[in-house]
Short mmCIF file of N, CA, C and O in Angstrom, two decimals:
data_model
loop_
_atom_site.label_atom_id
_atom_site.label_comp_id
_atom_site.label_asym_id
_atom_site.label_seq_id
_atom_site.Cartn_x
_atom_site.Cartn_y
_atom_site.Cartn_z
N MET A 1 -44.51 -30.53 0.89
CA MET A 1 -44.21 -30.15 2.24
C MET A 1 -42.84 -29.50 2.37
O MET A 1 -42.47 -29.11 3.43
N GLY A 2 -42.10 -29.43 1.35
CA GLY A 2 -40.77 -28.86 1.40
C GLY A 2 -40.78 -27.38 1.07
O GLY A 2 -41.81 -26.71 1.11
N TYR A 3 -39.61 -26.88 0.71
CA TYR A 3 -39.45 -25.48 0.36
C TYR A 3 -40.14 -25.22 -0.97
O TYR A 3 -39.97 -25.97 -1.92
N GLN A 4 -40.88 -24.15 -1.04
CA GLN A 4 -41.55 -23.79 -2.28
C GLN A 4 -40.90 -22.54 -2.85
O GLN A 4 -40.77 -21.54 -2.16
N TRP A 5 -40.47 -22.61 -4.09
CA TRP A 5 -39.81 -21.50 -4.77
C TRP A 5 -40.82 -20.42 -5.08
O TRP A 5 -41.87 -20.67 -5.67
N SER A 6 -40.54 -19.20 -4.65
CA SER A 6 -41.48 -18.11 -4.91
C SER A 6 -40.86 -17.04 -5.79
O SER A 6 -41.47 -16.01 -6.03
N GLY A 7 -39.65 -17.29 -6.25
CA GLY A 7 -38.94 -16.28 -7.04
C GLY A 7 -39.14 -16.48 -8.53
O GLY A 7 -39.85 -17.36 -8.99
N SER A 8 -38.48 -15.63 -9.26
CA SER A 8 -38.54 -15.65 -10.71
C SER A 8 -37.78 -16.85 -11.26
O SER A 8 -36.81 -17.30 -10.70
N ILE A 9 -38.23 -17.36 -12.37
CA ILE A 9 -37.56 -18.48 -13.04
C ILE A 9 -36.19 -18.05 -13.58
O ILE A 9 -35.32 -18.86 -13.79
N ASN A 10 -35.99 -16.73 -13.78
CA ASN A 10 -34.74 -16.20 -14.31
C ASN A 10 -33.71 -15.90 -13.22
O ASN A 10 -32.72 -15.25 -13.47
N TYR A 11 -33.97 -16.34 -12.03
CA TYR A 11 -33.06 -16.11 -10.91
C TYR A 11 -31.76 -16.87 -11.18
O TYR A 11 -31.76 -18.09 -11.26
N ASN A 12 -30.66 -16.16 -11.35
CA ASN A 12 -29.41 -16.81 -11.70
C ASN A 12 -28.46 -16.91 -10.52
O ASN A 12 -28.75 -16.42 -9.43
N TRP A 13 -27.33 -17.53 -10.73
CA TRP A 13 -26.34 -17.77 -9.67
C TRP A 13 -25.82 -16.47 -9.07
O TRP A 13 -25.68 -16.36 -7.86
N THR A 14 -25.56 -15.48 -9.88
CA THR A 14 -25.06 -14.20 -9.40
C THR A 14 -26.07 -13.54 -8.46
O THR A 14 -25.71 -13.05 -7.39
N ASN A 15 -27.34 -13.56 -8.87
CA ASN A 15 -28.38 -12.99 -8.01
C ASN A 15 -28.52 -13.78 -6.72
O ASN A 15 -28.73 -13.20 -5.65
N PHE A 16 -28.42 -15.10 -6.83
CA PHE A 16 -28.50 -15.94 -5.63
C PHE A 16 -27.38 -15.60 -4.66
O PHE A 16 -27.62 -15.43 -3.46
N LEU A 17 -26.14 -15.49 -5.16
CA LEU A 17 -25.02 -15.16 -4.29
C LEU A 17 -25.18 -13.80 -3.64
O LEU A 17 -24.89 -13.63 -2.45
N ALA A 18 -25.64 -12.82 -4.40
CA ALA A 18 -25.85 -11.49 -3.85
C ALA A 18 -26.89 -11.53 -2.73
O ALA A 18 -26.69 -10.94 -1.66
N ALA A 19 -27.98 -12.23 -2.95
CA ALA A 19 -29.02 -12.33 -1.92
C ALA A 19 -28.52 -13.11 -0.71
O ALA A 19 -28.81 -12.75 0.44
N PHE A 20 -27.77 -14.16 -0.96
CA PHE A 20 -27.22 -14.96 0.13
C PHE A 20 -26.27 -14.14 1.00
O PHE A 20 -26.36 -14.15 2.22
N HIS A 21 -25.37 -13.41 0.36
CA HIS A 21 -24.42 -12.56 1.09
C HIS A 21 -25.16 -11.46 1.88
O HIS A 21 -24.79 -11.15 3.01
N LYS A 22 -26.19 -10.90 1.26
CA LYS A 22 -26.95 -9.85 1.94
C LYS A 22 -27.61 -10.39 3.20
O LYS A 22 -27.64 -9.74 4.24
N LYS A 23 -28.09 -11.62 3.13
CA LYS A 23 -28.80 -12.22 4.24
C LYS A 23 -27.86 -12.77 5.32
O LYS A 23 -28.11 -12.62 6.51
N PHE A 24 -26.74 -13.41 4.91
CA PHE A 24 -25.93 -14.16 5.86
C PHE A 24 -24.51 -13.67 6.08
O PHE A 24 -23.85 -14.10 7.03
N ALA A 25 -24.01 -12.81 5.24
CA ALA A 25 -22.60 -12.39 5.35
C ALA A 25 -22.38 -11.51 6.57
O ALA A 25 -23.28 -10.79 7.02
N ASN A 26 -21.18 -11.58 7.07
CA ASN A 26 -20.77 -10.73 8.19
C ASN A 26 -20.68 -9.30 7.66
O ASN A 26 -19.87 -9.01 6.79
N PRO A 27 -21.46 -8.37 8.20
CA PRO A 27 -21.47 -7.00 7.67
C PRO A 27 -20.13 -6.28 7.86
O PRO A 27 -19.82 -5.36 7.13
N SER A 28 -19.34 -6.73 8.80
CA SER A 28 -18.05 -6.08 9.03
C SER A 28 -16.89 -6.88 8.42
O SER A 28 -15.74 -6.62 8.74
N LEU A 29 -17.20 -7.83 7.55
CA LEU A 29 -16.17 -8.67 6.94
C LEU A 29 -15.12 -7.85 6.20
O LEU A 29 -13.92 -8.07 6.37
N ILE A 30 -15.54 -6.89 5.43
CA ILE A 30 -14.60 -6.07 4.66
C ILE A 30 -13.75 -5.21 5.59
O ILE A 30 -12.54 -5.15 5.44
N LEU A 31 -14.39 -4.61 6.57
CA LEU A 31 -13.65 -3.80 7.55
C LEU A 31 -12.65 -4.66 8.31
O LEU A 31 -11.49 -4.27 8.50
N ASN A 32 -13.08 -5.84 8.75
CA ASN A 32 -12.18 -6.76 9.47
C ASN A 32 -11.02 -7.20 8.59
O ASN A 32 -9.87 -7.23 9.05
N ALA A 33 -11.30 -7.54 7.35
CA ALA A 33 -10.24 -7.98 6.44
C ALA A 33 -9.25 -6.85 6.19
O ALA A 33 -8.04 -7.06 6.18
N ASP A 34 -9.76 -5.64 6.01
CA ASP A 34 -8.90 -4.48 5.77
C ASP A 34 -8.01 -4.19 6.98
O ASP A 34 -6.81 -3.94 6.84
N THR A 35 -8.57 -4.27 8.16
CA THR A 35 -7.80 -4.05 9.40
C THR A 35 -6.74 -5.12 9.58
O THR A 35 -5.59 -4.82 9.91
N LYS A 36 -7.12 -6.36 9.37
CA LYS A 36 -6.16 -7.47 9.49
C LYS A 36 -5.05 -7.35 8.46
O LYS A 36 -3.90 -7.64 8.75
N LEU A 37 -5.41 -6.91 7.25
CA LEU A 37 -4.40 -6.75 6.21
C LEU A 37 -3.40 -5.66 6.57
O LEU A 37 -2.20 -5.82 6.35
N ASP A 38 -3.87 -4.58 7.16
CA ASP A 38 -2.98 -3.50 7.59
C ASP A 38 -1.97 -3.98 8.63
O ASP A 38 -0.85 -3.48 8.70
N ASN A 39 -2.37 -4.95 9.44
CA ASN A 39 -1.50 -5.45 10.52
C ASN A 39 -0.73 -6.71 10.15
O ASN A 39 0.08 -7.18 10.95
N LEU A 40 -0.99 -7.26 8.98
CA LEU A 40 -0.36 -8.52 8.58
C LEU A 40 1.12 -8.32 8.25
O LEU A 40 1.48 -7.45 7.46
N LYS A 41 1.96 -9.11 8.88
CA LYS A 41 3.41 -9.07 8.65
C LYS A 41 3.91 -10.50 8.52
O LYS A 41 3.39 -11.41 9.15
N GLN A 42 4.94 -10.68 7.72
CA GLN A 42 5.56 -11.99 7.59
C GLN A 42 6.38 -12.26 8.85
O GLN A 42 7.33 -11.56 9.14
N THR A 43 5.99 -13.29 9.59
CA THR A 43 6.74 -13.67 10.79
C THR A 43 7.30 -15.09 10.64
O THR A 43 8.18 -15.47 11.39
N GLY A 44 6.79 -15.83 9.69
CA GLY A 44 7.26 -17.19 9.42
C GLY A 44 7.71 -17.26 7.98
O GLY A 44 8.36 -16.35 7.47
N SER A 45 7.31 -18.32 7.31
CA SER A 45 7.71 -18.48 5.91
C SER A 45 6.90 -17.57 5.01
O SER A 45 5.79 -17.14 5.36
N ALA A 46 7.45 -17.27 3.85
CA ALA A 46 6.74 -16.45 2.86
C ALA A 46 5.48 -17.17 2.39
O ALA A 46 4.47 -16.53 2.11
N HIS A 47 5.53 -18.48 2.34
CA HIS A 47 4.38 -19.26 1.91
C HIS A 47 3.19 -19.06 2.86
O HIS A 47 2.07 -18.82 2.42
N TYR A 48 3.45 -19.12 4.17
CA TYR A 48 2.37 -18.91 5.14
C TYR A 48 1.86 -17.48 5.09
O TYR A 48 0.66 -17.23 5.20
N TYR A 49 2.75 -16.53 4.93
CA TYR A 49 2.35 -15.12 4.81
C TYR A 49 1.48 -14.93 3.57
O TYR A 49 0.44 -14.27 3.62
N LEU A 50 1.90 -15.51 2.47
CA LEU A 50 1.16 -15.41 1.21
C LEU A 50 -0.25 -15.99 1.35
O LEU A 50 -1.22 -15.40 0.90
N THR A 51 -0.35 -17.14 2.01
CA THR A 51 -1.65 -17.78 2.20
C THR A 51 -2.58 -16.88 3.01
O THR A 51 -3.74 -16.69 2.64
N ALA A 52 -2.08 -16.32 4.11
CA ALA A 52 -2.90 -15.42 4.93
C ALA A 52 -3.28 -14.16 4.14
O ALA A 52 -4.41 -13.68 4.21
N PHE A 53 -2.33 -13.64 3.37
CA PHE A 53 -2.56 -12.44 2.57
C PHE A 53 -3.67 -12.69 1.54
O PHE A 53 -4.60 -11.89 1.42
N ILE A 54 -3.57 -13.78 0.81
CA ILE A 54 -4.57 -14.08 -0.23
C ILE A 54 -5.95 -14.27 0.37
O ILE A 54 -6.96 -13.82 -0.20
N GLU A 55 -6.03 -14.90 1.53
CA GLU A 55 -7.32 -15.09 2.19
C GLU A 55 -7.96 -13.74 2.52
O GLU A 55 -9.14 -13.52 2.28
N LEU A 56 -7.17 -12.82 3.05
CA LEU A 56 -7.71 -11.50 3.40
C LEU A 56 -8.08 -10.69 2.16
O LEU A 56 -9.13 -10.05 2.12
N VAL A 57 -7.23 -10.71 1.16
CA VAL A 57 -7.45 -9.94 -0.06
C VAL A 57 -8.69 -10.42 -0.81
O VAL A 57 -9.34 -9.64 -1.51
N SER A 58 -9.03 -11.70 -0.63
CA SER A 58 -10.20 -12.23 -1.34
C SER A 58 -11.50 -11.52 -0.93
O SER A 58 -12.48 -11.57 -1.66
N HIS A 59 -11.48 -10.83 0.20
CA HIS A 59 -12.67 -10.11 0.67
C HIS A 59 -12.66 -8.63 0.27
O HIS A 59 -13.60 -7.91 0.59
N LEU A 60 -11.59 -8.20 -0.37
CA LEU A 60 -11.43 -6.78 -0.69
C LEU A 60 -11.37 -6.56 -2.19
O LEU A 60 -10.92 -7.42 -2.94
N ASP A 61 -11.78 -5.39 -2.61
CA ASP A 61 -11.71 -5.02 -4.02
C ASP A 61 -10.45 -4.17 -4.21
O ASP A 61 -10.45 -2.99 -3.84
N MET A 62 -9.39 -4.78 -4.72
CA MET A 62 -8.10 -4.10 -4.86
C MET A 62 -7.56 -4.29 -6.27
O MET A 62 -7.74 -5.34 -6.86
N THR A 63 -6.84 -3.28 -6.75
CA THR A 63 -6.14 -3.43 -8.02
C THR A 63 -4.93 -4.33 -7.81
O THR A 63 -4.48 -4.54 -6.68
N GLU A 64 -4.40 -4.86 -8.86
CA GLU A 64 -3.23 -5.73 -8.78
C GLU A 64 -2.04 -4.97 -8.20
O GLU A 64 -1.29 -5.50 -7.38
N GLU A 65 -1.89 -3.70 -8.59
CA GLU A 65 -0.79 -2.88 -8.07
C GLU A 65 -0.90 -2.68 -6.56
O GLU A 65 0.09 -2.72 -5.84
N THR A 66 -2.13 -2.46 -6.08
CA THR A 66 -2.35 -2.28 -4.65
C THR A 66 -2.07 -3.57 -3.89
O THR A 66 -1.47 -3.55 -2.81
N LYS A 67 -2.49 -4.70 -4.45
CA LYS A 67 -2.20 -5.99 -3.83
C LYS A 67 -0.69 -6.19 -3.68
O LYS A 67 -0.22 -6.57 -2.60
N ILE A 68 0.05 -5.93 -4.75
CA ILE A 68 1.50 -6.11 -4.72
C ILE A 68 2.12 -5.18 -3.69
O ILE A 68 2.96 -5.60 -2.90
N SER A 69 1.70 -3.93 -3.68
CA SER A 69 2.24 -2.96 -2.73
C SER A 69 1.99 -3.38 -1.29
O SER A 69 2.89 -3.33 -0.45
N CYS A 70 0.76 -3.79 -0.98
CA CYS A 70 0.43 -4.23 0.38
C CYS A 70 1.20 -5.49 0.75
O CYS A 70 1.66 -5.62 1.88
N PHE A 71 1.33 -6.40 -0.20
CA PHE A 71 2.05 -7.65 0.06
C PHE A 71 3.52 -7.36 0.38
O PHE A 71 4.06 -7.89 1.34
N MET A 72 4.13 -6.51 -0.42
CA MET A 72 5.54 -6.17 -0.21
C MET A 72 5.77 -5.48 1.13
O MET A 72 6.77 -5.71 1.79
N LYS A 73 4.82 -4.65 1.52
CA LYS A 73 4.94 -3.90 2.78
C LYS A 73 5.09 -4.83 3.98
O LYS A 73 5.82 -4.53 4.92
N GLY A 74 4.42 -5.99 3.95
CA GLY A 74 4.44 -6.90 5.08
C GLY A 74 5.56 -7.92 5.08
O GLY A 74 5.71 -8.68 6.04
N LEU A 75 6.35 -7.97 4.02
CA LEU A 75 7.44 -8.95 3.95
C LEU A 75 8.54 -8.63 4.96
O LEU A 75 8.74 -7.47 5.33
N LYS A 76 9.25 -9.67 5.38
CA LYS A 76 10.43 -9.47 6.23
C LYS A 76 11.41 -8.57 5.50
O LYS A 76 11.55 -8.65 4.27
N SER A 77 12.14 -7.76 6.24
CA SER A 77 13.09 -6.84 5.61
C SER A 77 14.19 -7.61 4.87
O SER A 77 14.68 -7.14 3.84
N THR A 78 14.55 -8.79 5.37
CA THR A 78 15.60 -9.56 4.68
C THR A 78 15.14 -9.99 3.28
O THR A 78 15.94 -10.01 2.35
N VAL A 79 13.87 -10.31 3.15
CA VAL A 79 13.33 -10.68 1.83
C VAL A 79 13.23 -9.44 0.95
O VAL A 79 13.64 -9.46 -0.22
N LYS A 80 12.71 -8.35 1.50
CA LYS A 80 12.60 -7.10 0.73
C LYS A 80 13.95 -6.65 0.20
O LYS A 80 14.05 -6.17 -0.94
N ASN A 81 15.00 -6.79 1.01
CA ASN A 81 16.34 -6.37 0.58
C ASN A 81 16.80 -7.11 -0.66
O ASN A 81 17.55 -6.56 -1.47
N HIS A 82 16.36 -8.35 -0.84
CA HIS A 82 16.75 -9.12 -2.02
C HIS A 82 15.88 -8.82 -3.24
O HIS A 82 16.20 -9.25 -4.35
N LEU A 83 14.82 -8.08 -3.06
CA LEU A 83 13.92 -7.77 -4.17
C LEU A 83 14.28 -6.47 -4.89
O LEU A 83 13.86 -6.26 -6.02
N VAL A 84 15.08 -5.63 -4.25
CA VAL A 84 15.37 -4.32 -4.83
C VAL A 84 16.18 -4.38 -6.11
O VAL A 84 16.09 -3.48 -6.93
N ASN A 85 16.95 -5.42 -6.30
CA ASN A 85 17.82 -5.51 -7.48
C ASN A 85 17.17 -6.23 -8.66
O ASN A 85 17.83 -6.43 -9.67
N ILE A 86 15.93 -6.59 -8.55
CA ILE A 86 15.26 -7.30 -9.65
C ILE A 86 14.92 -6.29 -10.74
O ILE A 86 14.22 -5.31 -10.50
N ILE A 87 15.45 -6.54 -11.91
CA ILE A 87 15.29 -5.60 -13.03
C ILE A 87 13.93 -5.76 -13.70
O ILE A 87 13.18 -4.80 -13.85
N ASN A 88 13.59 -6.94 -14.14
CA ASN A 88 12.30 -7.19 -14.80
C ASN A 88 11.29 -7.65 -13.77
O ASN A 88 11.01 -8.84 -13.64
N GLN A 89 10.72 -6.70 -13.05
CA GLN A 89 9.81 -7.04 -11.97
C GLN A 89 8.48 -7.58 -12.50
O GLN A 89 7.94 -7.05 -13.47
N PRO A 90 7.99 -8.62 -11.85
CA PRO A 90 6.69 -9.17 -12.25
C PRO A 90 5.58 -8.12 -12.14
O PRO A 90 5.68 -7.18 -11.36
N LYS A 91 4.53 -8.32 -12.92
CA LYS A 91 3.42 -7.36 -12.96
C LYS A 91 2.22 -7.80 -12.13
O LYS A 91 1.32 -7.01 -11.87
N THR A 92 2.19 -9.08 -11.71
CA THR A 92 1.07 -9.57 -10.92
C THR A 92 1.60 -10.25 -9.65
O THR A 92 2.75 -10.69 -9.60
N LEU A 93 0.73 -10.35 -8.67
CA LEU A 93 1.09 -11.03 -7.43
C LEU A 93 1.39 -12.49 -7.71
O LEU A 93 2.34 -13.06 -7.15
N LYS A 94 0.62 -13.09 -8.60
CA LYS A 94 0.83 -14.50 -8.97
C LYS A 94 2.24 -14.71 -9.53
O LYS A 94 2.87 -15.74 -9.26
N GLU A 95 2.74 -13.75 -10.28
CA GLU A 95 4.10 -13.85 -10.84
C GLU A 95 5.16 -13.61 -9.76
O GLU A 95 6.26 -14.15 -9.86
N TRP A 96 4.85 -12.81 -8.75
CA TRP A 96 5.79 -12.55 -7.65
C TRP A 96 5.94 -13.76 -6.75
O TRP A 96 6.99 -13.97 -6.13
N GLU A 97 4.86 -14.55 -6.58
CA GLU A 97 4.83 -15.63 -5.61
C GLU A 97 6.04 -16.57 -5.65
O GLU A 97 6.71 -16.74 -4.62
N PRO A 98 6.34 -17.22 -6.79
CA PRO A 98 7.46 -18.17 -6.78
C PRO A 98 8.80 -17.49 -6.51
O PRO A 98 9.67 -18.08 -5.85
N LEU A 99 8.95 -16.27 -6.95
CA LEU A 99 10.19 -15.53 -6.73
C LEU A 99 10.40 -15.24 -5.25
O LEU A 99 11.47 -15.50 -4.68
N ILE A 100 9.38 -14.75 -4.60
CA ILE A 100 9.47 -14.41 -3.17
C ILE A 100 9.64 -15.66 -2.32
O ILE A 100 10.46 -15.69 -1.40
N ILE A 101 8.90 -16.70 -2.64
CA ILE A 101 9.02 -17.95 -1.88
C ILE A 101 10.41 -18.54 -2.06
O ILE A 101 11.02 -19.02 -1.09
N SER A 102 10.96 -18.46 -3.26
CA SER A 102 12.31 -18.95 -3.51
C SER A 102 13.35 -18.17 -2.71
O SER A 102 14.25 -18.75 -2.09
N ILE A 103 13.25 -16.85 -2.73
CA ILE A 103 14.18 -16.00 -1.97
C ILE A 103 14.08 -16.32 -0.48
O ILE A 103 15.09 -16.51 0.20
N ASP A 104 12.87 -16.41 0.03
CA ASP A 104 12.67 -16.68 1.45
C ASP A 104 13.22 -18.06 1.82
O ASP A 104 13.88 -18.21 2.85
N THR A 105 12.99 -19.04 0.98
CA THR A 105 13.51 -20.39 1.22
C THR A 105 15.03 -20.40 1.22
O THR A 105 15.65 -21.02 2.10
N ASN A 106 15.63 -19.70 0.26
CA ASN A 106 17.10 -19.63 0.20
C ASN A 106 17.67 -18.93 1.43
O ASN A 106 18.70 -19.37 1.97
N LEU A 107 17.04 -17.86 1.87
CA LEU A 107 17.50 -17.16 3.07
C LEU A 107 17.40 -18.06 4.30
O LEU A 107 18.31 -18.10 5.13
N HIS A 108 16.30 -18.77 4.39
CA HIS A 108 16.12 -19.68 5.53
C HIS A 108 17.17 -20.80 5.49
O HIS A 108 17.76 -21.14 6.52
N GLN A 109 17.40 -21.35 4.31
CA GLN A 109 18.40 -22.41 4.18
C GLN A 109 19.79 -21.89 4.58
O GLN A 109 20.55 -22.58 5.25
N HIS A 110 20.10 -20.68 4.18
CA HIS A 110 21.38 -20.06 4.56
C HIS A 110 21.48 -19.93 6.08
O HIS A 110 22.53 -20.20 6.66
N GLU A 111 20.39 -19.52 6.72
CA GLU A 111 20.37 -19.40 8.18
C GLU A 111 20.56 -20.77 8.84
O GLU A 111 21.27 -20.88 9.84
N VAL A 112 19.91 -21.80 8.30
CA VAL A 112 20.05 -23.15 8.85
C VAL A 112 21.50 -23.63 8.72
O VAL A 112 22.07 -24.18 9.66
N GLU A 113 22.09 -23.39 7.55
CA GLU A 113 23.49 -23.79 7.35
C GLU A 113 24.41 -23.05 8.31
O GLU A 113 25.32 -23.65 8.88
N HIS A 114 24.17 -21.77 8.50
CA HIS A 114 24.97 -20.99 9.43
C HIS A 114 24.81 -21.53 10.85
O HIS A 114 25.77 -21.65 11.60
N TYR A 115 23.60 -21.87 11.19
CA TYR A 115 23.27 -22.43 12.50
C TYR A 115 24.05 -23.73 12.73
O TYR A 115 24.65 -23.93 13.79
N LEU A 116 24.05 -24.60 11.73
CA LEU A 116 24.75 -25.88 11.85
C LEU A 116 26.26 -25.70 11.89
O LEU A 116 26.95 -26.40 12.64
N GLU A 117 26.77 -24.78 11.09
CA GLU A 117 28.22 -24.53 11.06
C GLU A 117 28.73 -23.97 12.37
O GLU A 117 29.89 -24.14 12.72
N ASN A 118 27.89 -23.29 13.11
CA ASN A 118 28.29 -22.67 14.38
C ASN A 118 27.84 -23.48 15.59
O ASN A 118 27.63 -22.92 16.66
N GLY A 119 27.69 -24.76 15.40
CA GLY A 119 27.37 -25.64 16.51
C GLY A 119 26.03 -25.36 17.17
O GLY A 119 25.88 -25.53 18.37
N GLY A 120 25.06 -24.95 16.41
CA GLY A 120 23.72 -24.73 16.95
C GLY A 120 23.50 -23.36 17.55
O GLY A 120 22.52 -23.14 18.25
N LYS A 121 24.40 -22.43 17.30
CA LYS A 121 24.23 -21.07 17.83
C LYS A 121 23.60 -20.19 16.76
O LYS A 121 24.05 -20.16 15.62
N LYS A 122 22.58 -19.45 17.17
CA LYS A 122 21.94 -18.52 16.24
C LYS A 122 22.84 -17.34 15.96
O LYS A 122 23.61 -16.91 16.80
N ARG A 123 22.69 -16.82 14.76
CA ARG A 123 23.44 -15.63 14.36
C ARG A 123 22.99 -14.44 15.18
O ARG A 123 21.81 -14.25 15.44
N LYS A 124 23.91 -13.60 15.57
CA LYS A 124 23.59 -12.40 16.35
C LYS A 124 23.44 -11.20 15.42
O LYS A 124 24.03 -10.17 15.61
N ASP A 125 22.63 -11.35 14.39
CA ASP A 125 22.40 -10.30 13.41
C ASP A 125 21.15 -9.54 13.79
O ASP A 125 20.05 -10.07 13.72
N THR A 126 21.31 -8.31 14.21
CA THR A 126 20.16 -7.52 14.67
C THR A 126 19.24 -7.12 13.52
O THR A 126 18.10 -6.77 13.74
N ASN A 127 19.72 -7.17 12.28
CA ASN A 127 18.88 -6.81 11.14
C ASN A 127 18.03 -7.98 10.69
O ASN A 127 17.09 -7.80 9.95
N SER A 128 18.38 -9.17 11.12
CA SER A 128 17.65 -10.35 10.69
C SER A 128 16.48 -10.61 11.62
O SER A 128 16.62 -10.59 12.83
N MET A 129 15.32 -10.85 11.04
CA MET A 129 14.16 -11.19 11.83
C MET A 129 13.97 -12.70 11.84
O MET A 129 12.98 -13.21 12.34
N ASP A 130 14.90 -13.42 11.22
CA ASP A 130 14.76 -14.86 11.11
C ASP A 130 15.04 -15.53 12.44
O ASP A 130 16.03 -15.26 13.09
N THR A 131 14.16 -16.42 12.81
CA THR A 131 14.34 -17.22 14.00
C THR A 131 14.05 -18.66 13.63
O THR A 131 13.55 -18.94 12.55
N PHE A 132 14.35 -19.54 14.52
CA PHE A 132 14.07 -20.94 14.27
C PHE A 132 12.96 -21.41 15.20
O PHE A 132 13.21 -21.71 16.34
N PRO A 133 11.73 -21.42 14.72
CA PRO A 133 10.64 -21.90 15.56
C PRO A 133 10.82 -23.39 15.83
O PRO A 133 11.53 -24.08 15.13
N SER A 134 10.13 -23.87 16.84
CA SER A 134 10.29 -25.26 17.25
C SER A 134 9.90 -26.23 16.14
O SER A 134 10.34 -27.37 16.15
N SER A 135 9.11 -25.79 15.18
CA SER A 135 8.69 -26.69 14.11
C SER A 135 9.66 -26.74 12.95
O SER A 135 9.44 -27.43 11.99
N THR A 136 10.75 -25.98 13.01
CA THR A 136 11.71 -25.96 11.92
C THR A 136 12.47 -27.27 11.87
O THR A 136 12.98 -27.75 12.87
N PHE A 137 12.52 -27.86 10.70
CA PHE A 137 13.25 -29.10 10.51
C PHE A 137 14.71 -28.77 10.18
O PHE A 137 14.97 -28.03 9.25
N ILE A 138 15.61 -29.29 10.98
CA ILE A 138 17.03 -29.11 10.72
C ILE A 138 17.58 -30.49 10.36
O ILE A 138 17.63 -31.38 11.20
N PRO A 139 17.95 -30.68 9.08
CA PRO A 139 18.37 -32.01 8.64
C PRO A 139 19.70 -32.42 9.28
O PRO A 139 20.54 -31.58 9.59
N SER A 140 19.86 -33.71 9.44
CA SER A 140 21.14 -34.21 9.93
C SER A 140 21.98 -34.59 8.71
O SER A 140 21.50 -35.22 7.79
N TYR A 141 23.20 -34.12 8.70
CA TYR A 141 24.09 -34.40 7.59
C TYR A 141 25.07 -35.49 8.02
O TYR A 141 26.08 -35.20 8.62
N SER A 142 24.73 -36.71 7.73
CA SER A 142 25.64 -37.81 8.08
C SER A 142 26.23 -38.37 6.80
O SER A 142 25.55 -38.58 5.82
N ALA A 143 27.54 -38.58 6.84
CA ALA A 143 28.23 -39.06 5.65
C ALA A 143 28.25 -40.55 5.60
O ALA A 143 28.12 -41.27 6.50
#
């Protein structure tokens, strides 16, 4: 009384996935992912930007060089400025990840320290896109 298999015994996982996607996948998924990727910009941490970027790229067929180029395009200018002096540049996005996250974290920490040193006043740097969202943890330094 259940489902009866009517296909070939040689039906493999790849064929199953292709048939499944053909039947159930969003036909505009690639177009939507491409459009969202074009508009994706780092507005918070590099980690969150990277996560959103990887999710979108997973739906697209891109070379590693294109992934890196698109990823760099959306980074905050403050992060990009610190990447120009890197001599031995990584060749894959996976290799770029820890470097970019480290730079972004260091820049954010510098902003937090500046914020604390100035009695809670944000820097009036028009080139900086860094802000302190309400979820930012500012540690208390008690001796």
